Amino acid sequence: MQKQKIIFTQDIENDLTNALHRRPYDKLFILTDESTLKACASRIKDFPCLQEANFITIPSGDLNKNITSLQSVWNALGELMGTRKSLLINLGGGMVTDLGGFAASTFKRGITFINIPTTLLAMVDASVGGKTGINFNGLKNEIGVFNMAESVIVDADFLQTLDMPNLLSGYAEMLKHGLISNTKHWAALLNFDWHEPDFRKLQHLIAESVRIKEAIVEEDPYEYGIRKALNFGHTIGHAFESLSMETHHPLLHGYAVAFGLICELYFSFLKWGFPKDKLVQTVQFIKEHYGIYNIDCKQYDRLYELITHDKKNTDGIIYFTLLGEIGEIHINQPATQEEICSVFDFFRDAGF
Ligand code: GLY
């Protein structure tokens, strides 16, 4: 897979113009959802480099990351005379960059695309690393391909208008990057003051976080090995996310991941001796910033069932990524139902 160019911009007009010059195209399209059309498109739409661009807009929300929205993008590209030499800019959160990346990767067997993530979650995770796709048959990201954006342009100014829950949602992926990489970055993340956020400082943390993901993706773009480290916190996190939908109190993805991190850090402590002080500090940070998520022991069976549906499991065995220390990664760690239930017990006792 080609390497993508990740640009941390202070001047989005200049960096976008340069990115467009690097890749000659015949027609230019900008994909947004209804929210980013309202909240973000005005920042870029008057740029001279975009004067010929056609906007395509899909409904917002993960529920619309589906075949119907995808089909509407393919239709629009076709009706607006897109060709193999056309270029698509995806302006939005992870839903837009995932679906737009897949639409671009499949239209006429693949056209060039550029991601401009507008949420923290998309900046540090979804828009980077070449995972594209849609939800299908009730399963998240069931259909998709690995294909890198030509460029990812990260402009932290988009975050100024993002609400706190969505900022924290993205921050959970950054915490994960800290845990799987190095103590210095992890400590800097725990010390960030969310009561009076300094966006310049946040921008540095974002750049460091993206570099961590980029290095892992470069080593293993198709997730045969070390890229599984990026699933840390997600095996149980995804089960919490699904359960929260079933019980009609949906958690934002990053909140589910934050709660999953607690569980999988504790499991790391049990299996690989992850240091207790770092476990406690991370638990405290998550409790303080993400609040509580109550689970009941009657829900353990359902949670376990949801974990078994994770598409990353093979041959009926549940595998986790665990840590022996910050940055000491152990992939493909099998777990029994009993072990997973003891992790849920810890989660409940920790006051969640
Ligand atoms: N979101 C995890 C990954 O990109 O592999």
mmCIF file of N, CA and C in Angstrom, residues 185-279:
data_model
loop_
_atom_site.group_PDB
_atom_site.id
_atom_site.type_symbol
_atom_site.label_atom_id
_atom_site.label_comp_id
_atom_site.label_asym_id
_atom_site.label_seq_id
_atom_site.Cartn_x
_atom_site.Cartn_y
_atom_site.Cartn_z
ATOM 1 N N HIS A 185 4.497 9.996 26.647
ATOM 2 C CA HIS A 185 3.279 10.454 25.962
ATOM 3 C C HIS A 185 2.038 10.154 26.822
ATOM 4 N N TRP A 186 2.028 8.976 27.421
ATOM 5 C CA TRP A 186 0.908 8.598 28.314
ATOM 6 C C TRP A 186 0.787 9.614 29.457
ATOM 7 N N ALA A 187 1.921 9.975 30.078
ATOM 8 C CA ALA A 187 1.885 10.914 31.211
ATOM 9 C C ALA A 187 1.429 12.298 30.740
ATOM 10 N N ALA A 188 1.899 12.721 29.563
ATOM 11 C CA ALA A 188 1.481 14.032 29.035
ATOM 12 C C ALA A 188 -0.035 14.042 28.817
ATOM 13 N N LEU A 189 -0.567 12.934 28.350
ATOM 14 C CA LEU A 189 -2.023 12.852 28.122
ATOM 15 C C LEU A 189 -2.793 12.934 29.438
ATOM 16 N N LEU A 190 -2.294 12.231 30.468
ATOM 17 C CA LEU A 190 -3.000 12.259 31.760
ATOM 18 C C LEU A 190 -2.901 13.639 32.414
ATOM 19 N N ASN A 191 -1.851 14.399 32.055
ATOM 20 C CA ASN A 191 -1.675 15.726 32.666
ATOM 21 C C ASN A 191 -2.384 16.846 31.916
ATOM 22 N N PHE A 192 -2.955 16.538 30.767
ATOM 23 C CA PHE A 192 -3.626 17.592 29.987
ATOM 24 C C PHE A 192 -4.835 18.099 30.774
ATOM 25 N N ASP A 193 -4.955 19.421 30.818
ATOM 26 C CA ASP A 193 -6.024 20.022 31.621
ATOM 27 C C ASP A 193 -7.276 20.241 30.757
ATOM 28 N N TRP A 194 -8.234 19.347 30.922
ATOM 29 C CA TRP A 194 -9.463 19.443 30.128
ATOM 30 C C TRP A 194 -10.414 20.505 30.667
ATOM 31 N N HIS A 195 -10.117 21.038 31.874
ATOM 32 C CA HIS A 195 -11.003 22.090 32.394
ATOM 33 C C HIS A 195 -10.717 23.410 31.693
ATOM 34 N N GLU A 196 -9.434 23.602 31.336
ATOM 35 C CA GLU A 196 -9.062 24.794 30.564
ATOM 36 C C GLU A 196 -8.178 24.348 29.408
ATOM 37 N N PRO A 197 -8.779 23.737 28.388
ATOM 38 C CA PRO A 197 -7.944 23.133 27.336
ATOM 39 C C PRO A 197 -7.125 24.156 26.548
ATOM 40 N N ASP A 198 -5.844 23.831 26.406
ATOM 41 C CA ASP A 198 -4.936 24.652 25.621
ATOM 42 C C ASP A 198 -4.833 23.955 24.247
ATOM 43 N N PHE A 199 -5.473 24.560 23.230
ATOM 44 C CA PHE A 199 -5.568 23.890 21.930
ATOM 45 C C PHE A 199 -4.218 23.756 21.217
ATOM 46 N N ARG A 200 -3.284 24.662 21.527
ATOM 47 C CA ARG A 200 -1.953 24.538 20.927
ATOM 48 C C ARG A 200 -1.239 23.291 21.478
ATOM 49 N N LYS A 201 -1.391 23.107 22.789
ATOM 50 C CA LYS A 201 -0.794 21.932 23.437
ATOM 51 C C LYS A 201 -1.467 20.654 22.899
ATOM 52 N N LEU A 202 -2.794 20.754 22.752
ATOM 53 C CA LEU A 202 -3.540 19.598 22.235
ATOM 54 C C LEU A 202 -3.045 19.233 20.833
ATOM 55 N N GLN A 203 -2.782 20.262 20.037
ATOM 56 C CA GLN A 203 -2.303 20.030 18.675
ATOM 57 C C GLN A 203 -0.990 19.226 18.674
ATOM 58 N N HIS A 204 -0.088 19.535 19.620
ATOM 59 C CA HIS A 204 1.174 18.775 19.714
ATOM 60 C C HIS A 204 0.893 17.329 20.100
ATOM 61 N N LEU A 205 -0.031 17.166 21.045
ATOM 62 C CA LEU A 205 -0.371 15.795 21.473
ATOM 63 C C LEU A 205 -0.999 15.015 20.317
ATOM 64 N N ILE A 206 -1.822 15.698 19.523
ATOM 65 C CA ILE A 206 -2.464 15.041 18.367
ATOM 66 C C ILE A 206 -1.380 14.579 17.385
ATOM 67 N N ALA A 207 -0.421 15.478 17.113
ATOM 68 C CA ALA A 207 0.639 15.131 16.152
ATOM 69 C C ALA A 207 1.417 13.907 16.635
ATOM 70 N N GLU A 208 1.724 13.865 17.924
ATOM 71 C CA GLU A 208 2.467 12.731 18.498
ATOM 72 C C GLU A 208 1.620 11.451 18.376
ATOM 73 N N SER A 209 0.335 11.601 18.667
ATOM 74 C CA SER A 209 -0.570 10.460 18.626
ATOM 75 C C SER A 209 -0.672 9.877 17.207
ATOM 76 N N VAL A 210 -0.805 10.778 16.245
ATOM 77 C CA VAL A 210 -0.908 10.320 14.853
ATOM 78 C C VAL A 210 0.394 9.640 14.422
ATOM 79 N N ARG A 211 1.533 10.198 14.875
ATOM 80 C CA ARG A 211 2.826 9.582 14.507
ATOM 81 C C ARG A 211 2.914 8.155 15.050
ATOM 82 N N ILE A 212 2.360 7.934 16.241
ATOM 83 C CA ILE A 212 2.391 6.586 16.837
ATOM 84 C C ILE A 212 1.584 5.627 15.960
ATOM 85 N N LYS A 213 0.387 6.072 15.582
ATOM 86 C CA LYS A 213 -0.449 5.209 14.737
ATOM 87 C C LYS A 213 0.230 4.979 13.381
ATOM 88 N N GLU A 214 0.752 6.054 12.814
ATOM 89 C CA GLU A 214 1.380 5.972 11.489
ATOM 90 C C GLU A 214 2.518 4.950 11.479
ATOM 91 N N ALA A 215 3.346 4.965 12.535
ATOM 92 C CA ALA A 215 4.494 4.047 12.588
ATOM 93 C C ALA A 215 4.008 2.594 12.634
ATOM 94 N N ILE A 216 2.948 2.347 13.381
ATOM 95 C CA ILE A 216 2.429 0.979 13.491
ATOM 96 C C ILE A 216 1.828 0.528 12.160
ATOM 97 N N VAL A 217 1.062 1.436 11.535
ATOM 98 C CA VAL A 217 0.418 1.097 10.257
ATOM 99 C C VAL A 217 1.477 0.841 9.183
ATOM 100 N N GLU A 218 2.538 1.628 9.228
ATOM 101 C CA GLU A 218 3.591 1.458 8.233
ATOM 102 C C GLU A 218 4.224 0.073 8.351
ATOM 103 N N GLU A 219 4.370 -0.388 9.577
ATOM 104 C CA GLU A 219 4.993 -1.692 9.808
ATOM 105 C C GLU A 219 4.057 -2.836 9.387
ATOM 106 N N ASP A 220 2.757 -2.636 9.555
ATOM 107 C CA ASP A 220 1.811 -3.741 9.331
ATOM 108 C C ASP A 220 0.477 -3.194 8.809
ATOM 109 N N PRO A 221 0.471 -2.700 7.556
ATOM 110 C CA PRO A 221 -0.743 -2.024 7.076
ATOM 111 C C PRO A 221 -1.980 -2.910 7.057
ATOM 112 N N TYR A 222 -1.834 -4.206 6.842
ATOM 113 C CA TYR A 222 -3.016 -5.076 6.704
ATOM 114 C C TYR A 222 -3.403 -5.806 7.993
ATOM 115 N N GLU A 223 -2.816 -5.409 9.095
ATOM 116 C CA GLU A 223 -3.165 -5.956 10.416
ATOM 117 C C GLU A 223 -2.950 -7.470 10.536
ATOM 118 N N TYR A 224 -1.815 -7.933 10.039
ATOM 119 C CA TYR A 224 -1.480 -9.347 10.265
ATOM 120 C C TYR A 224 -0.843 -9.522 11.640
ATOM 121 N N GLY A 225 -0.225 -8.476 12.158
ATOM 122 C CA GLY A 225 0.501 -8.610 13.426
ATOM 123 C C GLY A 225 0.368 -7.381 14.305
ATOM 124 N N ILE A 226 1.410 -6.556 14.323
ATOM 125 C CA ILE A 226 1.518 -5.476 15.314
ATOM 126 C C ILE A 226 0.386 -4.454 15.230
ATOM 127 N N ARG A 227 -0.266 -4.299 14.070
ATOM 128 C CA ARG A 227 -1.393 -3.341 13.996
ATOM 129 C C ARG A 227 -2.509 -3.720 14.973
ATOM 130 N N LYS A 228 -2.515 -5.013 15.390
ATOM 131 C CA LYS A 228 -3.525 -5.431 16.373
ATOM 132 C C LYS A 228 -3.375 -4.648 17.686
ATOM 133 N N ALA A 229 -2.203 -4.055 17.898
ATOM 134 C CA ALA A 229 -2.026 -3.218 19.100
ATOM 135 C C ALA A 229 -3.040 -2.087 19.128
ATOM 136 N N LEU A 230 -3.448 -1.643 17.932
ATOM 137 C CA LEU A 230 -4.411 -0.535 17.865
ATOM 138 C C LEU A 230 -5.804 -0.968 18.304
ATOM 139 N N ASN A 231 -5.979 -2.263 18.484
ATOM 140 C CA ASN A 231 -7.277 -2.755 18.997
ATOM 141 C C ASN A 231 -7.302 -2.789 20.520
ATOM 142 N N PHE A 232 -6.208 -2.381 21.160
ATOM 143 C CA PHE A 232 -6.189 -2.407 22.626
ATOM 144 C C PHE A 232 -7.388 -1.589 23.154
ATOM 145 N N GLY A 233 -8.115 -2.182 24.096
ATOM 146 C CA GLY A 233 -9.306 -1.520 24.663
ATOM 147 C C GLY A 233 -10.563 -1.719 23.848
ATOM 148 N N HIS A 234 -10.408 -2.216 22.612
ATOM 149 C CA HIS A 234 -11.563 -2.273 21.707
ATOM 150 C C HIS A 234 -12.342 -3.574 21.776
ATOM 151 N N THR A 235 -11.707 -4.674 22.220
ATOM 152 C CA THR A 235 -12.442 -5.960 22.236
ATOM 153 C C THR A 235 -13.613 -5.822 23.204
ATOM 154 N N ILE A 236 -13.326 -5.343 24.398
ATOM 155 C CA ILE A 236 -14.410 -5.126 25.362
ATOM 156 C C ILE A 236 -15.122 -3.797 25.065
ATOM 157 N N GLY A 237 -14.390 -2.814 24.590
ATOM 158 C CA GLY A 237 -15.002 -1.516 24.255
ATOM 159 C C GLY A 237 -16.128 -1.673 23.236
ATOM 160 N N HIS A 238 -15.884 -2.457 22.184
ATOM 161 C CA HIS A 238 -16.938 -2.651 21.174
ATOM 162 C C HIS A 238 -18.154 -3.355 21.779
ATOM 163 N N ALA A 239 -17.917 -4.289 22.704
ATOM 164 C CA ALA A 239 -19.058 -4.984 23.344
ATOM 165 C C ALA A 239 -19.863 -3.987 24.174
ATOM 166 N N PHE A 240 -19.184 -3.086 24.895
ATOM 167 C CA PHE A 240 -19.902 -2.047 25.648
ATOM 168 C C PHE A 240 -20.699 -1.147 24.687
ATOM 169 N N GLU A 241 -20.070 -0.830 23.573
ATOM 170 C CA GLU A 241 -20.728 0.062 22.611
ATOM 171 C C GLU A 241 -22.009 -0.602 22.082
ATOM 172 N N SER A 242 -21.907 -1.881 21.718
ATOM 173 C CA SER A 242 -23.088 -2.594 21.198
ATOM 174 C C SER A 242 -24.147 -2.735 22.277
ATOM 175 N N LEU A 243 -23.726 -3.092 23.498
ATOM 176 C CA LEU A 243 -24.694 -3.238 24.595
ATOM 177 C C LEU A 243 -25.413 -1.909 24.846
ATOM 178 N N SER A 244 -24.657 -0.833 24.797
ATOM 179 C CA SER A 244 -25.258 0.482 25.076
ATOM 180 C C SER A 244 -26.305 0.828 24.020
ATOM 181 N N MET A 245 -26.111 0.331 22.793
ATOM 182 C CA MET A 245 -27.116 0.583 21.736
ATOM 183 C C MET A 245 -28.347 -0.270 21.992
ATOM 184 N N GLU A 246 -28.090 -1.520 22.365
ATOM 185 C CA GLU A 246 -29.226 -2.423 22.634
ATOM 186 C C GLU A 246 -30.089 -1.912 23.787
ATOM 187 N N THR A 247 -29.441 -1.266 24.744
ATOM 188 C CA THR A 247 -30.190 -0.802 25.919
ATOM 189 C C THR A 247 -30.643 0.660 25.752
ATOM 190 N N HIS A 248 -30.511 1.160 24.541
ATOM 191 C CA HIS A 248 -31.013 2.492 24.160
ATOM 192 C C HIS A 248 -30.377 3.641 24.946
ATOM 193 N N HIS A 249 -29.137 3.426 25.394
ATOM 194 C CA HIS A 249 -28.360 4.532 25.974
ATOM 195 C C HIS A 249 -26.996 4.544 25.309
ATOM 196 N N PRO A 250 -26.982 4.866 24.006
ATOM 197 C CA PRO A 250 -25.733 4.692 23.258
ATOM 198 C C PRO A 250 -24.564 5.512 23.797
ATOM 199 N N LEU A 251 -23.434 4.830 23.889
ATOM 200 C CA LEU A 251 -22.181 5.486 24.288
ATOM 201 C C LEU A 251 -21.494 5.982 23.033
ATOM 202 N N LEU A 252 -20.830 7.140 23.116
ATOM 203 C CA LEU A 252 -19.943 7.530 22.022
ATOM 204 C C LEU A 252 -18.825 6.494 21.942
ATOM 205 N N HIS A 253 -18.323 6.283 20.721
ATOM 206 C CA HIS A 253 -17.305 5.244 20.523
ATOM 207 C C HIS A 253 -16.149 5.375 21.527
ATOM 208 N N GLY A 254 -15.633 6.588 21.670
ATOM 209 C CA GLY A 254 -14.454 6.777 22.528
ATOM 210 C C GLY A 254 -14.741 6.514 24.000
ATOM 211 N N TYR A 255 -15.969 6.764 24.425
ATOM 212 C CA TYR A 255 -16.329 6.458 25.813
ATOM 213 C C TYR A 255 -16.295 4.941 26.022
ATOM 214 N N ALA A 256 -16.852 4.216 25.039
ATOM 215 C CA ALA A 256 -16.831 2.751 25.134
ATOM 216 C C ALA A 256 -15.380 2.256 25.143
ATOM 217 N N VAL A 257 -14.536 2.895 24.336
ATOM 218 C CA VAL A 257 -13.114 2.509 24.292
ATOM 219 C C VAL A 257 -12.448 2.819 25.642
ATOM 220 N N ALA A 258 -12.770 3.984 26.218
ATOM 221 C CA ALA A 258 -12.167 4.341 27.514
ATOM 222 C C ALA A 258 -12.530 3.274 28.560
ATOM 223 N N PHE A 259 -13.793 2.853 28.581
ATOM 224 C CA PHE A 259 -14.196 1.827 29.546
ATOM 225 C C PHE A 259 -13.542 0.477 29.197
ATOM 226 N N GLY A 260 -13.394 0.231 27.897
ATOM 227 C CA GLY A 260 -12.700 -0.989 27.461
ATOM 228 C C GLY A 260 -11.233 -0.968 27.872
ATOM 229 N N LEU A 261 -10.625 0.216 27.847
ATOM 230 C CA LEU A 261 -9.210 0.321 28.255
ATOM 231 C C LEU A 261 -9.037 -0.094 29.708
ATOM 232 N N ILE A 262 -9.984 0.331 30.551
ATOM 233 C CA ILE A 262 -9.916 -0.053 31.970
ATOM 234 C C ILE A 262 -9.891 -1.574 32.097
ATOM 235 N N CYS A 263 -10.830 -2.205 31.393
ATOM 236 C CA CYS A 263 -10.935 -3.669 31.489
ATOM 237 C C CYS A 263 -9.671 -4.343 30.967
ATOM 238 N N GLU A 264 -9.202 -3.873 29.817
ATOM 239 C CA GLU A 264 -8.084 -4.578 29.197
ATOM 240 C C GLU A 264 -6.744 -4.247 29.882
ATOM 241 N N LEU A 265 -6.703 -3.101 30.566
ATOM 242 C CA LEU A 265 -5.514 -2.827 31.387
ATOM 243 C C LEU A 265 -5.502 -3.750 32.598
ATOM 244 N N TYR A 266 -6.674 -3.939 33.188
ATOM 245 C CA TYR A 266 -6.737 -4.841 34.345
ATOM 246 C C TYR A 266 -6.380 -6.269 33.919
ATOM 247 N N PHE A 267 -6.879 -6.670 32.747
ATOM 248 C CA PHE A 267 -6.547 -7.997 32.233
ATOM 249 C C PHE A 267 -5.026 -8.093 31.988
ATOM 250 N N SER A 268 -4.446 -6.995 31.529
ATOM 251 C CA SER A 268 -2.988 -6.947 31.314
ATOM 252 C C SER A 268 -2.242 -7.107 32.642
ATOM 253 N N PHE A 269 -2.803 -6.494 33.683
ATOM 254 C CA PHE A 269 -2.214 -6.614 35.030
ATOM 255 C C PHE A 269 -2.263 -8.086 35.487
ATOM 256 N N LEU A 270 -3.421 -8.727 35.242
ATOM 257 C CA LEU A 270 -3.560 -10.138 35.658
ATOM 258 C C LEU A 270 -2.628 -11.061 34.891
ATOM 259 N N LYS A 271 -2.562 -10.877 33.578
ATOM 260 C CA LYS A 271 -1.845 -11.837 32.730
ATOM 261 C C LYS A 271 -0.365 -11.521 32.549
ATOM 262 N N TRP A 272 -0.035 -10.219 32.500
ATOM 263 C CA TRP A 272 1.345 -9.846 32.161
ATOM 264 C C TRP A 272 1.973 -8.924 33.194
ATOM 265 N N GLY A 273 1.285 -8.732 34.323
ATOM 266 C CA GLY A 273 1.875 -7.916 35.383
ATOM 267 C C GLY A 273 1.979 -6.444 35.048
ATOM 268 N N PHE A 274 1.059 -5.922 34.253
ATOM 269 C CA PHE A 274 1.060 -4.476 33.969
ATOM 270 C C PHE A 274 1.082 -3.719 35.303
ATOM 271 N N PRO A 275 1.939 -2.696 35.453
ATOM 272 C CA PRO A 275 2.114 -2.044 36.764
ATOM 273 C C PRO A 275 0.811 -1.472 37.343
ATOM 274 N N LYS A 276 0.602 -1.804 38.625
ATOM 275 C CA LYS A 276 -0.646 -1.430 39.283
ATOM 276 C C LYS A 276 -0.808 0.098 39.386
ATOM 277 N N ASP A 277 0.319 0.812 39.654
ATOM 278 C CA ASP A 277 0.186 2.274 39.805
ATOM 279 C C ASP A 277 -0.295 2.928 38.513
ATOM 280 N N LYS A 278 0.197 2.426 37.373
ATOM 281 C CA LYS A 278 -0.217 3.016 36.090
ATOM 282 C C LYS A 278 -1.658 2.629 35.762
ATOM 283 N N LEU A 279 -2.045 1.436 36.187
ATOM 284 C CA LEU A 279 -3.452 1.029 36.028
ATOM 285 C C LEU A 279 -4.346 1.986 36.817
#
